[in-house]
PDB file of C-alpha atoms in Angstrom:
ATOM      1  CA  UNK R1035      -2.365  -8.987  -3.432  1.00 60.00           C
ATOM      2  CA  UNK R1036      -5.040  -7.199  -5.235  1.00 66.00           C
ATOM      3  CA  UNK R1037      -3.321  -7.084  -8.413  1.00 69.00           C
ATOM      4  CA  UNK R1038      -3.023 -10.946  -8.124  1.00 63.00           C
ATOM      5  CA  UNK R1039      -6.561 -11.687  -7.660  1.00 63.00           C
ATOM      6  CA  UNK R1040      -7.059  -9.584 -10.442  1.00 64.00           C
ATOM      7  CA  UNK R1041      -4.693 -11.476 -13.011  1.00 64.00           C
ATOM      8  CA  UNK R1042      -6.461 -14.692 -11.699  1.00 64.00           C
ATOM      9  CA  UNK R1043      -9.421 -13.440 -12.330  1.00 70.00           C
ATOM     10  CA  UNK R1044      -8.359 -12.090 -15.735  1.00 65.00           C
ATOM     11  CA  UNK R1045      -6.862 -15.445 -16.461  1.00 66.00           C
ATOM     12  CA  UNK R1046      -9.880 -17.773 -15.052  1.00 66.00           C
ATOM     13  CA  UNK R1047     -12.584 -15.778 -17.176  1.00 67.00           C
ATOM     14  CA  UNK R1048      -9.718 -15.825 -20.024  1.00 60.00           C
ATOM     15  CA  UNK R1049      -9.613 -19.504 -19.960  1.00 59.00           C
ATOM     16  CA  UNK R1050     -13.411 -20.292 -19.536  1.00 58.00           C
ATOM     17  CA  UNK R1051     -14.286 -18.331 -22.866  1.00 56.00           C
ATOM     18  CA  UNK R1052     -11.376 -19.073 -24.730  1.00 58.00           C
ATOM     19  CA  UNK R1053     -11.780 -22.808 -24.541  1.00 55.00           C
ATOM     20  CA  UNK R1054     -14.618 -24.958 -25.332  1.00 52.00           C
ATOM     21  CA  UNK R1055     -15.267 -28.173 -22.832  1.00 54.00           C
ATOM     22  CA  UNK R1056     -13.638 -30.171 -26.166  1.00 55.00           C
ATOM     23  CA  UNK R1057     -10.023 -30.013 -26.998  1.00 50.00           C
ATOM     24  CA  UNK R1058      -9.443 -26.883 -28.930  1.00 50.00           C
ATOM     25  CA  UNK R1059      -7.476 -27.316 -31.892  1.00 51.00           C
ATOM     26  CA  UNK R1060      -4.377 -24.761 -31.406  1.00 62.00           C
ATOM     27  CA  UNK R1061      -4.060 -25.979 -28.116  1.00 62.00           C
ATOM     28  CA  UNK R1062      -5.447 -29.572 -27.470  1.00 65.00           C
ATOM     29  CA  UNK R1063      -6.284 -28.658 -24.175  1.00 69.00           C
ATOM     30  CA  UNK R1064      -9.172 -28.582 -22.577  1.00 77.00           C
ATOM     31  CA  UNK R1065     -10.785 -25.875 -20.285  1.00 77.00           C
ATOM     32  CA  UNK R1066     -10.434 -27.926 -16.835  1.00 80.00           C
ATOM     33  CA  UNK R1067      -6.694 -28.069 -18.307  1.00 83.00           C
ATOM     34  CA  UNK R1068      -6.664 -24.297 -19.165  1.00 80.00           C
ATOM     35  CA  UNK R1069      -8.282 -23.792 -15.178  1.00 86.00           C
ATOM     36  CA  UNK R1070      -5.505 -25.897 -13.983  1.00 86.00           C
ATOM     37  CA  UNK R1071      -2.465 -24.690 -16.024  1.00 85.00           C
ATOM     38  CA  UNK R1072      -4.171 -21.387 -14.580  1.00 87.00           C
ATOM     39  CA  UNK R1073      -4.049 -21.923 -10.816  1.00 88.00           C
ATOM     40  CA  UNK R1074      -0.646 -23.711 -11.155  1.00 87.00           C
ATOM     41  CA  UNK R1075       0.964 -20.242 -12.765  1.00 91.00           C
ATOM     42  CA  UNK R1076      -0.863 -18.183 -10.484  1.00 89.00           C
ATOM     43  CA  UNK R1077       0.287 -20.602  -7.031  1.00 88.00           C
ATOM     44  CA  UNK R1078       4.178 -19.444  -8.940  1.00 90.00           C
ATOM     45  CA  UNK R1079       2.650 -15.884  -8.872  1.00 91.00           C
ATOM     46  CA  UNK R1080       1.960 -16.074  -5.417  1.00 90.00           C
ATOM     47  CA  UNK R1081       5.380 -18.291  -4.041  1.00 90.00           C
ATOM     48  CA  UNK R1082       7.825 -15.550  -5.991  1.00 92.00           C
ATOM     49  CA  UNK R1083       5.924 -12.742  -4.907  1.00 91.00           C
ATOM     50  CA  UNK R1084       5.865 -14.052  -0.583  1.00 92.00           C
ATOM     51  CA  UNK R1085       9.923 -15.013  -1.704  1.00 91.00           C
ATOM     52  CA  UNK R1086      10.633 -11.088  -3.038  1.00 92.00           C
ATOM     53  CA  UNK R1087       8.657  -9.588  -0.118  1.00 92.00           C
ATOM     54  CA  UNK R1088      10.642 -11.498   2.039  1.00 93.00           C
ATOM     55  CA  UNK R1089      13.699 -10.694   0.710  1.00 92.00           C
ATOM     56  CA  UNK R1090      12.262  -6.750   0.629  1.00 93.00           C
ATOM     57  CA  UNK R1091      11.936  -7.317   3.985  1.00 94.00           C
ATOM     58  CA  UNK R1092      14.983  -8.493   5.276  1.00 93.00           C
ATOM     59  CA  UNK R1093      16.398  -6.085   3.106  1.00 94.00           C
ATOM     60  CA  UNK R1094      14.607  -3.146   4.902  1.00 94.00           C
ATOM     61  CA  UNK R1095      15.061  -4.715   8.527  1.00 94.00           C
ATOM     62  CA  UNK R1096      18.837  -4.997   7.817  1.00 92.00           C
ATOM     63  CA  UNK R1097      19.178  -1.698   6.793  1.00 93.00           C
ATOM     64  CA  UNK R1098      17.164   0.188   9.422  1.00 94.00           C
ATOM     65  CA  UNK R1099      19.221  -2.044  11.815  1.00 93.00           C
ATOM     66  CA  UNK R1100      22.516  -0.875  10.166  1.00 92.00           C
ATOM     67  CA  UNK R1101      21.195   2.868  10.097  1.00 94.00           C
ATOM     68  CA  UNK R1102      20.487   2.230  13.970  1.00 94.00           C
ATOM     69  CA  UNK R1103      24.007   0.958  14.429  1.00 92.00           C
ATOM     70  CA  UNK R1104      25.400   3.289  13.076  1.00 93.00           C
ATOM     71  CA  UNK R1105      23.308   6.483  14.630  1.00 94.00           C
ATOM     72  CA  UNK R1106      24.470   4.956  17.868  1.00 94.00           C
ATOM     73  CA  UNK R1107      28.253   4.927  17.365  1.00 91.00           C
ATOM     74  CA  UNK R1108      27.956   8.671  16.407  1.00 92.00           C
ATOM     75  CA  UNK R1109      25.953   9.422  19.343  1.00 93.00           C
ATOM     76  CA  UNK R1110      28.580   7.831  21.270  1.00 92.00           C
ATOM     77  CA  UNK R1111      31.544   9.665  19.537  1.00 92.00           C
ATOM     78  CA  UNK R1112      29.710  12.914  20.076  1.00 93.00           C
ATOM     79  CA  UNK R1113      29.137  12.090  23.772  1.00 93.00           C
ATOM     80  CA  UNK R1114      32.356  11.490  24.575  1.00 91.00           C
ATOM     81  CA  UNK R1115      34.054  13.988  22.526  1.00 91.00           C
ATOM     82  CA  UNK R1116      31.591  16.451  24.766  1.00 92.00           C
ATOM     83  CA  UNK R1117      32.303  15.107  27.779  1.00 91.00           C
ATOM     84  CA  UNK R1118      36.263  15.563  26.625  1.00 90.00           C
ATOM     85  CA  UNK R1119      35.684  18.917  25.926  1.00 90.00           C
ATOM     86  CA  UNK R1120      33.820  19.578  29.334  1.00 92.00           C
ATOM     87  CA  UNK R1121      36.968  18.294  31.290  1.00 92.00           C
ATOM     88  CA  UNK R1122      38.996  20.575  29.303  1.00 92.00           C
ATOM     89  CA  UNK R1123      36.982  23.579  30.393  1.00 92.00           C
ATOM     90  CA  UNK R1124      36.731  22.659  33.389  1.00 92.00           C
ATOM     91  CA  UNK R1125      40.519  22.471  33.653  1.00 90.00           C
ATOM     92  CA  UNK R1126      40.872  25.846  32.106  1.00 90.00           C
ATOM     93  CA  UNK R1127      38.450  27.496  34.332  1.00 91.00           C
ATOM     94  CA  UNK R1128      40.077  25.763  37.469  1.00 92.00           C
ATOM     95  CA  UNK R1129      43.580  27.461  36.152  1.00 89.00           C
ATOM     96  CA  UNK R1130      42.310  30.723  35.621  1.00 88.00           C
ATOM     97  CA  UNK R1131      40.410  30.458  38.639  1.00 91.00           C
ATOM     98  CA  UNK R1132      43.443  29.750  40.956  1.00 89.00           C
ATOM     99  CA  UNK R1133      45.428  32.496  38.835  1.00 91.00           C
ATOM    100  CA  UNK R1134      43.144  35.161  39.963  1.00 89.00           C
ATOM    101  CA  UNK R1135      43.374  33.927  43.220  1.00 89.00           C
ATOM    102  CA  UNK R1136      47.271  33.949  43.435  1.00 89.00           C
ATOM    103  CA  UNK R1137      47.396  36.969  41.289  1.00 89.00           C
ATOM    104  CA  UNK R1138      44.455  38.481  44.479  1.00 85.00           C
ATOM    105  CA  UNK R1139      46.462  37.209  46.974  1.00 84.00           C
ATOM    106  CA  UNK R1140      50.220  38.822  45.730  1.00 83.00           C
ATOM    107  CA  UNK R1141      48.341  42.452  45.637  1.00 84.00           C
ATOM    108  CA  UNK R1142      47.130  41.894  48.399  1.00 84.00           C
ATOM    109  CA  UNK R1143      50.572  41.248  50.474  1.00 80.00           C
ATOM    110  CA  UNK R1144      52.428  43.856  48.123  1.00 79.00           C
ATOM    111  CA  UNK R1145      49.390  46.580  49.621  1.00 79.00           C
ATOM    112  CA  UNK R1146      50.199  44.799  53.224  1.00 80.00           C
ATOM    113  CA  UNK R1147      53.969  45.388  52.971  1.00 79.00           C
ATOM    114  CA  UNK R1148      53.720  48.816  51.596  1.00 72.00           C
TER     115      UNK R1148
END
């Protein structure tokens, strides 16, 4: 924005002593005309540069949202692949668990019949 009121600046003080209040030869305009031509090129300035920040934007907000998307989905994934991998130690350790026990339990009726 600062860079705009800059290059209006540059272009008001650029008109007002570069044309005289009479029609300048080169150009046939005058400086109200120069002023004017001025302010209508710097109101296109202004329009293209609110249109590409907008589009910037939008851009950025559809990307960050995609990014979020997709940072969920993983976080899902990995969730579920832990909670897979949970049951399946769980299932282990419930094996060897009633393994000991039966292997516990047939010394101890092998020691009882001896």
């Amino acid at each position: 924005m600062n860079k705009l009121l800059v290059a209006l600046g540059l272009a008001a003080t650029v008109a007002l002593v570069g044309c005289k209040k009479e029609p300048a030869p080169e150009t046939g305009a005058t400086t109200g005309e120069h002023l004017e031509n001025a302010a209508d090129q710097a109101g296109h300035d202004i329009a293209t540069a609110t249109e590409n920040a907008a589009s910037d934007t939008a851009t950025a907000v559809d990307n960050a949202a995609d990014a979020t998307s997709q940072a969920a989905d993983n976080a899902a994934a990995h969730a579920e692949n832990a909670a897979h991998d949970a049951k399946e130690a769980a299932k282990d350790a419930t094996a060897a668990a009633a393994q000991a026990v039966e292997t516990g339990a047939a010394n101890v009726k092998e020691k009882a019949q001896q």
